[in-house]
Each structure stands twice: as structure tokens, then as C-alpha cells.
XYZ file of C-alpha atoms in Angstrom:
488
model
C 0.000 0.000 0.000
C 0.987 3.541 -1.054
C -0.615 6.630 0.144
C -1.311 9.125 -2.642
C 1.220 12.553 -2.012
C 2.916 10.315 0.808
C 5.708 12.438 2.759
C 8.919 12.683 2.188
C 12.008 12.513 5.006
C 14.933 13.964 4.751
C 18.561 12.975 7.074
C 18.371 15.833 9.733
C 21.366 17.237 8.367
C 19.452 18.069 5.151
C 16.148 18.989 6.944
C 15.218 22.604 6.923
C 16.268 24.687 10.087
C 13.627 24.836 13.202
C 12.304 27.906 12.797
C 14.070 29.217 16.489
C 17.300 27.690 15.551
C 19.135 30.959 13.507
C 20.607 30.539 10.159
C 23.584 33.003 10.629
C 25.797 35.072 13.002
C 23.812 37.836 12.453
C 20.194 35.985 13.194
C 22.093 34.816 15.840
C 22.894 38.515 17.278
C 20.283 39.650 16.947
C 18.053 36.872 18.532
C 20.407 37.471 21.350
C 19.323 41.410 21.657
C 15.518 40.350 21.682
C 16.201 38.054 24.588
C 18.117 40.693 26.563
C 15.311 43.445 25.728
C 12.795 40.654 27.655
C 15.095 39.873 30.610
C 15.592 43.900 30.883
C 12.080 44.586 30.689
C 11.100 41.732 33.176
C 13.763 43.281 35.612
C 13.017 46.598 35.191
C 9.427 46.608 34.680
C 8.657 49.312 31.458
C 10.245 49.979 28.839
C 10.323 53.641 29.947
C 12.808 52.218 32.544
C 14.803 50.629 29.724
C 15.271 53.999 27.492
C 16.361 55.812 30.822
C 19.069 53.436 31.524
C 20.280 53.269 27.802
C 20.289 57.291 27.685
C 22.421 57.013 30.782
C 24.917 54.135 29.309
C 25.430 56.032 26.386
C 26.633 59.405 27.888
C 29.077 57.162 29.901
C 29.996 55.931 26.366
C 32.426 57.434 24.135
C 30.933 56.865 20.762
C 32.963 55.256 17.786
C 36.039 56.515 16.565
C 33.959 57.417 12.873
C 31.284 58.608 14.732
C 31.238 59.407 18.732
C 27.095 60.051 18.301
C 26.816 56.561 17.302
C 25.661 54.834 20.549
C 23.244 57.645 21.336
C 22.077 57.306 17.624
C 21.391 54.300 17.978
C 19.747 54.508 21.196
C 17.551 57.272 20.272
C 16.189 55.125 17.176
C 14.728 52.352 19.254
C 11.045 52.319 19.279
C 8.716 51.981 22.135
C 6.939 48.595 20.843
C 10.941 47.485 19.884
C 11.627 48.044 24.308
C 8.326 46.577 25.039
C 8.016 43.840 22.975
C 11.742 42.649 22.293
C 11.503 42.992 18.435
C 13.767 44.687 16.354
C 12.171 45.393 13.636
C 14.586 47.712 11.513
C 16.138 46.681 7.999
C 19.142 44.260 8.368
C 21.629 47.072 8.788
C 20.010 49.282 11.025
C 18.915 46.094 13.202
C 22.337 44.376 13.282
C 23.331 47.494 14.925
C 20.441 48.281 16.982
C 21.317 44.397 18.431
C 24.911 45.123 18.684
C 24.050 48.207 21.016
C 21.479 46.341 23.263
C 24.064 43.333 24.123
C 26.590 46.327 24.941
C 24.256 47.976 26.857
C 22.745 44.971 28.818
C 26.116 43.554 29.294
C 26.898 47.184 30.954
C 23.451 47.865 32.906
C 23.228 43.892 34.402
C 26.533 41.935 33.888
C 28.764 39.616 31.673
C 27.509 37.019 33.511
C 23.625 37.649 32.972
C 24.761 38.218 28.971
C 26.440 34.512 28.949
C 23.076 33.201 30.599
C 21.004 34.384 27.590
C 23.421 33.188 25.330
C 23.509 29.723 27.470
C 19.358 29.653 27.490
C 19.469 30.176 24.085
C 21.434 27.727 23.264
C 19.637 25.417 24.918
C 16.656 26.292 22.856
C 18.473 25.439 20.156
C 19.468 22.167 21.269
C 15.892 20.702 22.225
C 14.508 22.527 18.598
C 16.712 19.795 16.865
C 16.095 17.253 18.998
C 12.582 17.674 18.576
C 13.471 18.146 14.661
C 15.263 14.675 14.668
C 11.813 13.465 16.421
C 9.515 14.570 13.957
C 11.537 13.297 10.968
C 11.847 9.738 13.172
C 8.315 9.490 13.257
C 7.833 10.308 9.760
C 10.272 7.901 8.381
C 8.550 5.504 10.465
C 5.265 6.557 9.467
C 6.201 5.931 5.859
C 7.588 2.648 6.715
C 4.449 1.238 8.272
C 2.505 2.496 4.584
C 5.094 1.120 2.981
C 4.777 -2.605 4.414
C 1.591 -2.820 6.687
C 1.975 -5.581 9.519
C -0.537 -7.848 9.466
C -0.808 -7.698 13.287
C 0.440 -4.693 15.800
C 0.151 -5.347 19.343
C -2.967 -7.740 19.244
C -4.492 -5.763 16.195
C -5.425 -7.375 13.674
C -5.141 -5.638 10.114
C -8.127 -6.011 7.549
C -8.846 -4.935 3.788
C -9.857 -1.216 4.146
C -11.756 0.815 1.197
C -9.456 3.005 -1.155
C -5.949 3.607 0.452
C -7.294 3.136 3.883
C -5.355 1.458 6.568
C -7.467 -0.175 9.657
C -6.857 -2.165 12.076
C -9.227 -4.820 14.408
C -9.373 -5.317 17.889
C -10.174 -4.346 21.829
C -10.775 -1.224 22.612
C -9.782 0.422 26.472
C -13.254 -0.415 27.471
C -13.304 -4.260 26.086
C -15.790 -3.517 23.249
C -14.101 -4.901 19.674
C -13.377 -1.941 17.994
C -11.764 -1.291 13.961
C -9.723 1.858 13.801
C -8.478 3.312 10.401
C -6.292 5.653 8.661
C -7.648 7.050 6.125
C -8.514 10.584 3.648
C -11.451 12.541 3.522
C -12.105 15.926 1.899
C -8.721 16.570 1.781
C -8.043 15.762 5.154
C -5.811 12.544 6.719
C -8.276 11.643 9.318
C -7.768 8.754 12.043
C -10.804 7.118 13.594
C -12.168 4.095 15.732
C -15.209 3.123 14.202
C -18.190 0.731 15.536
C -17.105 -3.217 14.088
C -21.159 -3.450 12.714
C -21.024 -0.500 10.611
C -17.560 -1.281 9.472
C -18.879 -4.976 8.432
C -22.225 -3.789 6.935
C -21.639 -0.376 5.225
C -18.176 0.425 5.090
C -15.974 -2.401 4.051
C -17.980 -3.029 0.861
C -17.316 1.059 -0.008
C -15.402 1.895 -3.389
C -13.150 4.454 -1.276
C -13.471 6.127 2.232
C -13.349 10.020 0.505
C -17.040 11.080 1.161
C -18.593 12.600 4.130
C -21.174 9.312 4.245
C -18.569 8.223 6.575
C -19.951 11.250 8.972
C -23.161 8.850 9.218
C -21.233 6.122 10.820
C -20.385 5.828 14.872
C -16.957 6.679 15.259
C -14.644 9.002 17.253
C -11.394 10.489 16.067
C -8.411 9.452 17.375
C -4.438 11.660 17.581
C -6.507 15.265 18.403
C -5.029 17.174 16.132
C -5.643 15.150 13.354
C -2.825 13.758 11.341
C -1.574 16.810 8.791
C 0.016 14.063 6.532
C 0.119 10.154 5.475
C 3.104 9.587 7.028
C 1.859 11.252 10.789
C -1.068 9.435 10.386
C 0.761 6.139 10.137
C 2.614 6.614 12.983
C -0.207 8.152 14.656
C -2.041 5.209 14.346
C 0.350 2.957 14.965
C 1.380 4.765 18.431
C -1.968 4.003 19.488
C -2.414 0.656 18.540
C 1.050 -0.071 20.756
C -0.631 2.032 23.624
C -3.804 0.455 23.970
C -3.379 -3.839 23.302
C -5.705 -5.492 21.190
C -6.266 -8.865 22.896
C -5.482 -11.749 22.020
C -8.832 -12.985 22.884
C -11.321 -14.146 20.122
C -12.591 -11.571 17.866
C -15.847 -12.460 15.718
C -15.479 -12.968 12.356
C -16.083 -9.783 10.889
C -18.598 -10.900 7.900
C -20.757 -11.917 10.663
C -21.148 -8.705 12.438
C -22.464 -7.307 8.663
C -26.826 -7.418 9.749
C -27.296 -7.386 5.567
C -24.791 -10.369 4.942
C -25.234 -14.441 4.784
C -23.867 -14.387 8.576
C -25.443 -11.223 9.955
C -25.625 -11.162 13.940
C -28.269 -8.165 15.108
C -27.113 -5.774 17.638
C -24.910 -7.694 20.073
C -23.260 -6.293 22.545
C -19.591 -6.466 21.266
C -17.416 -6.822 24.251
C -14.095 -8.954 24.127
C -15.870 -11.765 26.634
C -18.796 -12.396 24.214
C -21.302 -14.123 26.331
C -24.307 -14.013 23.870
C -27.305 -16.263 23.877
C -26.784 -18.645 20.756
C -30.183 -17.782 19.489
C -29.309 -13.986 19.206
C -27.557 -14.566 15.670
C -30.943 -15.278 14.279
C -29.675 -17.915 12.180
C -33.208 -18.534 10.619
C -32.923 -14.874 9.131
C -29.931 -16.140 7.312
C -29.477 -16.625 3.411
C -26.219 -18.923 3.089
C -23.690 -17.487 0.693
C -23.407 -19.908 -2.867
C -24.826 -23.502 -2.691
C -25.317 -23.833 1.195
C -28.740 -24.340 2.468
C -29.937 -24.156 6.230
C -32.042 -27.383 6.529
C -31.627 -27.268 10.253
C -31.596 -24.962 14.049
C -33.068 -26.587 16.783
C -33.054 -25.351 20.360
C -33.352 -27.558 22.961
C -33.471 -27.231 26.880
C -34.735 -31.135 27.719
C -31.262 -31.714 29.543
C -32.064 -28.805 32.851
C -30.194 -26.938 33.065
C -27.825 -27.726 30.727
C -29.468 -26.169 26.752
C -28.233 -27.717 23.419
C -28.464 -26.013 19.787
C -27.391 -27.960 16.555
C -27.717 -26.129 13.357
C -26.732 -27.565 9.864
C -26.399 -26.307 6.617
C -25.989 -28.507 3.099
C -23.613 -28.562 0.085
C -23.545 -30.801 -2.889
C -20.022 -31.025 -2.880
C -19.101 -30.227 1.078
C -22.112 -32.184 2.746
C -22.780 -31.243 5.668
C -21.529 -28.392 8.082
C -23.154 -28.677 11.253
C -22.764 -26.293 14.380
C -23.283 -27.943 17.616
C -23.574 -26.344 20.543
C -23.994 -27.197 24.615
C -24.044 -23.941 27.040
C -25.443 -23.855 30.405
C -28.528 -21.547 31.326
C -27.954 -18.431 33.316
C -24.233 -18.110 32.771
C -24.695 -16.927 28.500
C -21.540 -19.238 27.817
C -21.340 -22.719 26.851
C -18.910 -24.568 24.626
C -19.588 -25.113 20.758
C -17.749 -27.079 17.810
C -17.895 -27.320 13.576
C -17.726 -30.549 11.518
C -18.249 -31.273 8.357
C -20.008 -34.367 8.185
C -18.553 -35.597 4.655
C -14.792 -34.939 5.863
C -14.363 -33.205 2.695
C -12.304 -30.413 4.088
C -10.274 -27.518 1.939
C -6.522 -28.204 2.876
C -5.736 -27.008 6.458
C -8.711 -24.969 6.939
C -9.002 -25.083 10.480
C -12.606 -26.021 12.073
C -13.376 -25.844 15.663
C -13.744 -27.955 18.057
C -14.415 -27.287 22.192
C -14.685 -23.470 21.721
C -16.880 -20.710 22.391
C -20.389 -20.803 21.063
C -19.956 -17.339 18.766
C -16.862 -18.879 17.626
C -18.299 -22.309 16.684
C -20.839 -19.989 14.614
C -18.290 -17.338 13.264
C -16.503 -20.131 11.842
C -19.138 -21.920 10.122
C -20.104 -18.502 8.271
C -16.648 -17.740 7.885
C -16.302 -21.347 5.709
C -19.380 -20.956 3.982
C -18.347 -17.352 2.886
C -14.686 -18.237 1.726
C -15.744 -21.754 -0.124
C -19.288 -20.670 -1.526
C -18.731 -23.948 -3.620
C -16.557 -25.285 -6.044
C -17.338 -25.042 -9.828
C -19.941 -26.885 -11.799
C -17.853 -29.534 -13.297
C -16.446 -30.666 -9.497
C -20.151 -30.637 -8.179
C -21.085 -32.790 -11.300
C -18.161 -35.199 -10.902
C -19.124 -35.843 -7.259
C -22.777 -35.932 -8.194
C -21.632 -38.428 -10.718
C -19.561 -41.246 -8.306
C -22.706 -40.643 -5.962
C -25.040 -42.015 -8.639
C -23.379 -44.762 -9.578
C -22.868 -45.744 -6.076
C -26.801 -46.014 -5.332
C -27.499 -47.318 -8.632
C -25.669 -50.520 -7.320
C -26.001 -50.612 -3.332
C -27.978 -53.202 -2.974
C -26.279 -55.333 -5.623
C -22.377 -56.047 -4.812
C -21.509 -57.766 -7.968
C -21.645 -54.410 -9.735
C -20.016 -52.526 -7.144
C -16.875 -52.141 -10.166
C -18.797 -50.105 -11.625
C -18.582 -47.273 -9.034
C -14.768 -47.974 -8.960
C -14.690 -47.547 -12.648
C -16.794 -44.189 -12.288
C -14.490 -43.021 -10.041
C -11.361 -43.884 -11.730
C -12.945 -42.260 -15.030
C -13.388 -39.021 -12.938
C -10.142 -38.878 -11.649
C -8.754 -39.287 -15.302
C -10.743 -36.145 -16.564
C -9.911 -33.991 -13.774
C -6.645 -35.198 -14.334
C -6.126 -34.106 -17.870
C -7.730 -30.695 -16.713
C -5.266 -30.067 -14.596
C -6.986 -30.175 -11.126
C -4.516 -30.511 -8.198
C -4.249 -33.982 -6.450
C -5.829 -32.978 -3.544
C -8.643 -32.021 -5.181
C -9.164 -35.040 -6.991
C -8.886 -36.819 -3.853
C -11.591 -34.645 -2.328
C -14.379 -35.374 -5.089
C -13.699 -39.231 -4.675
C -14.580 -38.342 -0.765
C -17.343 -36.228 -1.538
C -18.782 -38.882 -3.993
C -18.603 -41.460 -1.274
C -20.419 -38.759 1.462
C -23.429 -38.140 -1.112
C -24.018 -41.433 -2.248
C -24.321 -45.177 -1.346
C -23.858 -45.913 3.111
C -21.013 -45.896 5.389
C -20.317 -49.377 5.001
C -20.449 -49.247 0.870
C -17.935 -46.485 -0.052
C -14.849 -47.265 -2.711
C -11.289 -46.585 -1.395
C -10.860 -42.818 -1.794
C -7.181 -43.122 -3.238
C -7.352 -46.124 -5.668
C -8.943 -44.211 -8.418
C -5.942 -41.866 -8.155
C -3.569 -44.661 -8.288
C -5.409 -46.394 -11.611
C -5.542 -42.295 -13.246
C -1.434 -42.173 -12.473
C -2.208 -39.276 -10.049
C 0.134 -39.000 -7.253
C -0.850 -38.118 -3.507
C 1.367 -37.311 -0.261
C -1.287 -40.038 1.012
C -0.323 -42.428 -0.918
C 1.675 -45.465 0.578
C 5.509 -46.374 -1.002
C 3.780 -49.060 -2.559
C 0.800 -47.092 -3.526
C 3.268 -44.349 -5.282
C 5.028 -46.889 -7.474
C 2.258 -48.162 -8.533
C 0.662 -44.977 -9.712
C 3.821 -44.224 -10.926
C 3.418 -47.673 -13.396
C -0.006 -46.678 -14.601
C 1.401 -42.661 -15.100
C 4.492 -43.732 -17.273
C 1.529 -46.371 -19.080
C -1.291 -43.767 -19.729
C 1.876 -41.517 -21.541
C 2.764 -44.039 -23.448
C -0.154 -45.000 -24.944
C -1.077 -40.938 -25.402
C 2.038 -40.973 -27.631
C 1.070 -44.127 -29.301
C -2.408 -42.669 -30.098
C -0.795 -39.142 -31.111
C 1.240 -40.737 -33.743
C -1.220 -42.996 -35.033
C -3.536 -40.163 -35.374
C -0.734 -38.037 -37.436
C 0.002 -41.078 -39.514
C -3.380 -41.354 -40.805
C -2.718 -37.582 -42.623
């Protein structure tokens, strides 16, 4: 992610002087003279008091050797508002010398001593001006970094796609509710926010960009008062934050289930980071499953006092079945929930639940049926087709071949279209989950082994074998390749 007009950073040494810190000798005079005119004036009390003690330095004074008037000159063409204020304002000429008379005199009226501790204060000044220079271009640099290569996690946060060049971030807020905050530009402006998780997940995420004031419409708070005046602030802005208030590791909800118009929508929960929410507050009979899922069942029992059970399932063609099961007891709003898929027909690695909180049982049954919707047409239809063949002969076990045959057919297409192993392997299970009983399903590998399709699976045995029939089905693709040319 780039920000658009993202700020540059330059080395310090190349950074453009603080505006206290003096670009020259003269500056630096003259910066001095102001300073004395303040201490004077604080000691003295008017600036009446200050032109009486000048006219009486300079009569002491004998001039310059050009010009013995000089001092009193110069004296006599200090203003009022210059005394009062401490600020010379004169043309560079005239003020270089009206600043070269006001050290003399203060050094004369008060002491050397006082005239080194102005210079020493200044100094000073000077000194924390480029530290705080060196600060600013720190954060900046880091700012841009954090654009430049978003984390996918800071301090418990949990970064998420955000609209347009936005930048957000989900987790616990300081008073437990979940919370998403985001970087982001609006009207011109770099604005950071915390914004409430259900309008995030129901209006804003599915937003084009974040540059209109519909985002005014939204619950949210800004965050960094004053807001951000760059990219690069904002960044490290945000990410300041994020390190000063921790995220949690604690279970977040899914956040397609928190959007009320989506295929998981919860309605109005009370988003704290201990979700204790009755089961049947997700309204799951309000629900329209994403792709080929179907609810077909949510049941709600409370036979077992005082312990209450739920069990919800929703059907694929190709997955089976994904059932939520859930146990809780009454009067404490917590209870313990797990996800299965019934046909074992599980995307590689995708991690269901087992033994967890109810929410999260439920979050991560929406979150499967939103990321695997359902495969396309022609694995449905080569499940669909094993499954056929498999009740066409249950009852009859001399034709049970024919299933095996189906099957091994299958894996040969898919084969020759390129679909992974694992895939493969995954329609022979889902065949056997659709069609035919438990006790009447075909080995799920040995149609891979006949097709010459390799699986980590597979036995030693198993892999030389499939190996065999591999090197064989070339061979005779070769065979009919140049039979077919020699008949031109």
C-alpha cells in the first residue's frame, strides 16, 4: 500500500532549520538582543525604565572613533513597541546594529555574567529545537515505513482490507468492546478514527473508497486530536496508538458476521471482548447462506435442565454437511460449541473448531461458507456423478466395479484438466459422502492410483504403482498421437 502525495524525510542534516534555531551570526545577534530586551524589561518593569538606563549608558559611552554620536544614535532610534516587545524590527543594517548596542548595553546595565546566561538559554533552545526536529523526521520515516509494508498484526491488532488507500486495524478497545480503527482521507483531510465493528462490516468495508462525508453517518470518534496533517503522521499516529492500547489476544468475531445485511449477519450484540451471547441472538433462521449452502436445520433444545443444546446444519452438494453444535449452560450466557463437516471433505488445512466458544463455533461456520461458496460446476457434477453410480448398485455387490470404474474415469478427466491432487482426492470423498452408506464407499485413493495421479497419502507401494499406470497412460497418449498423425 501507497498513500497518494505520501511524505517525504529527509537525514536531519538536510532537513530545513527549526524555525528558532538561527541561520547566521547575524540571526544569531540579533536573537540574542531580543532576549536581553525581555530579561531587561522583566527586571526593570517598562520599557520607559529601559530607554532611561540606555540614555544614561550612552553618555558614559564614548561613541565610535567614525562617529562618537553613534551609541546615542542608535539609542535614540529604538522604538517603544521594539523596548516593550523585544523585536527589532529595523532593515538588516540598522537592526544588526540596533542588536549590537542592546548586548553592549545589557552587558553594561546587568553583567557579563547575565549576557552569557542568555546566550547559554538560548542555546539550549536550540538544542531541544533539533532534537525535537530529529523526532519529527523519526516518526515520519517511520510513518512511511508502516505504509510502505503494513503488519498484518500490531500489538494484538489485527489488520483487515480497508476501502481506497485506507489502513485499519481490528481489535479491543480500552473499554473491552471490539473496535476497527483506520487511517484514512477525507475531503482533503488525513483523518484517524475508531469506528463501531457493525457498521464497518455492513456499510463500510464493501465502499469503493473512504473520501465522502457518508462516513460522517457512521459511529466513530477520532483518534491523535489534532488530526494527522500528513500520510506519514497518520501512520505513525495510528500505529502509536495501537502499541498504547493492546488489542487482545482474545477471540474476535469474524467480521462478515457482524455485517446485519450479509449471509452471517448477527443483530445488535453487545460487542465486548468476553462475548457471552445467547446462541439464538444470531438469528440464524434470518440467514441466506452465501453460494450452494442451504440451512435445513436450528433446533433449540433445553430437555437436559439446566444444561441447553443447539445444533444447526447447513448442506452442500459437494461439502455435505456443516453442522454447528452447541452445549451452554442456562444463566451463565456461555457454553462450549464445535464445527464438523459431516462428509470430511475439508479444503486443505482450513481449520474447524472444536471445544470453543459458542460465537466462535458460529463465526466459523459462516466464515467457511463465505470463503468456499462452492466449487465449480464440473467438481459438483463429478461428485454428483460417483454418488449415482454408487446407489445405482447398493444393494447389488456384484456391480459394485462399476462405481470404482466411475471413479477412476473421474479422476482421469480432472486429471487431464489439470486439477490438483488434492482435489481429486476430495471429489472421490465427496462422492462417497453423497451417495451409497457408510459401510459401501470405494477406497478414496485407488482411483488416483489407476488415473497415475500421485498423492502425499499415498503409501511407497501405492506411489510406485501410480507411478506404473502414469508412465503407461503416456505411453499410450504418444502411441495414439502418432497414429492419429500417420493417418494424414
Amino acid at each position: 500500500m501507497v498513500a497518494p502525495q505520501l511524505d517525504g524525510t529527509l537525514p536531519v542534516s538536510q532537513a530545513p532549520l527549526p524555525d528558532q534555531v538561527p541561520a547566521s551570526d547575524d540571526e544569531y545577534t540579533v536573537q540574542v538582543a531580543e532576549r536581553c530586551l525581555e530579561q531587561a524589561l522583566g527586571d526593570l518593569g517598562h520599557h520607559e525604565e529601559i530607554r532611561q538606563s540606555m540614555e544614561a549608558w550612552q553618555d558614559d559611552t564614548a561613541g565610535s572613533n567614525d562617529d562618537p554620536g553613534y551609541w546615542r544614535d542608535m539609542v535614540f532610534s529604538l522604538t517603544p513597541h521594539e523596548r516593550n516587545f523585544g523585536e527589532i524590527n529595523s532593515e538588516d543594517g540598522e537592526q544588526l546594529q540596533k542588536a549590537n548596542t542592546i548586548i553592549s548595553w545589557f552587558a553594561h546595565a546587568f553583567s557579563e555574567d547575565q549576557l552569557s546566561d542568555v546566550e547559554d538559554e538560548l542555546r539550549s533552545e536550540y538544542k531541544e529545537a533539533w532534537i525535537d526536529l530529529a523526532t519529527e523526521q523519526r516518526r515520519l520515516l517511520n510513518g512511511k515505513e508502516l505504509l510502505s509494508e503494513p503488519p498484518n498484526e500490531i500489538n494484538g491488532w489485527e489488520r483487515i482490507p480497508a476501502p481506497g488507500f485506507g489502513l485499519a486495524y481490528y481489535g479491543t478497545a480500552e473499554d473491552g468492546a471490539l473496535q476497527v480503527v483506520c487511517l484514512f482521507e477525507m475531503d482533503g483531510y488525513v483523518r484517524l478514527w475508531a469506528i463501531d465493528p457493525f457498521d464497518w462490516a455492513t456499510h463500510i468495508r464493501h465502499r469503493v473508497g473512504l473520501d465522502t462525508d457518508g462516513m460522517m453517518e457512521y459511529r466513530q470518534r477520532s483518534l491523535g486530536k489534532p488530526g494527522p496533517d500528513s500520510w506519514a503522521e497518520g501512520a505513525w499516529k495510528l500505529e502509536s496508538h495501537l502499541n498504547s492500547h493492546p488489542g487482545d489476544g482474545r477471540y474476535r468475531p469474524y467480521l462478515a458476521t457482524l455485517d446485519e445485511s450479509g449471509p452471517g449477519g448477527r443483530t445488535h450484540i453487545n460487542l465486548t471482548a468476553d462475548i457471552s451471547t445467547d446462541y439464538d441472538s444470531i438469528h440464524v433462521d434470518d440467514i441466506s447462506p452465501p453460494g450452494d449452502w442451504t440451512l435445513t436445520e436450528h433446533t433449540t433444545s433445553t430437555s437436559k435442565y439446566p444444561s441447553r443444546t443447539s445444533r444447526t446444519v447447513w448442506d452442500h452438494p459437494f461439502y455435505g454437511q456443516l453442522i454447528v453444535a452447541v452445549t451452554w449452560m442456562n444463566g451463565t450466557g456461555t457454553g462450549s460449541g464445535q464445527t464438523r463437516l459431516a462428509s470430511g471433505v475439508v479444503p486443505d488445512a482450513y481449520p474447524l473448531v472444536k471445544r470453543v466458544s459458542q460465537d466462535r463455533a458460529y463465526d466459523a461456520a459462516v466464515q467457511f461458507m463465505i470463503e468456499h461458496p462452492g466449487p465449480d460446476n464440473d467438481i459438483v457434477a463429478a461428485a454428483r456423478r460417483i454418488a449415482e453410480q454408487q446407489d445405482a448398485v447398493a444393494n447389488d455387490d456384484s456391480e459394485w466395479h462399476r462405481v470404482e470404474q466411475e471413479a477412476t474415469l473421474v479422476a482421469i478427466e480432472l486429471r487431464d484438466q489439470n486439477y490438483k491432487p488434492e482435489t481429486i482426492h476430495r471429489v472421490i470423498k465427496a462422492g462417497n459422502a453423497l451417495g451409497g452408506t457408510g459401510d459401501q464407499n470405494i477406497p478414496t485413493l485407488a482411483p488416483l492410483v489407476e488415473a497415475g495421479v500421485p498423492h502425499p497419502e499415498m503409501s511407497s507401494r501405492m506411489q510406485e504403482q501410480t507411478e506404473d499406470n502414469a508412465n503407461r497412460s503416456r505411453t499410450e497418449a504418444e502411441t495414439d498421437q502418432q497414429s492419429t498423425l500417420a493417418g494424414f
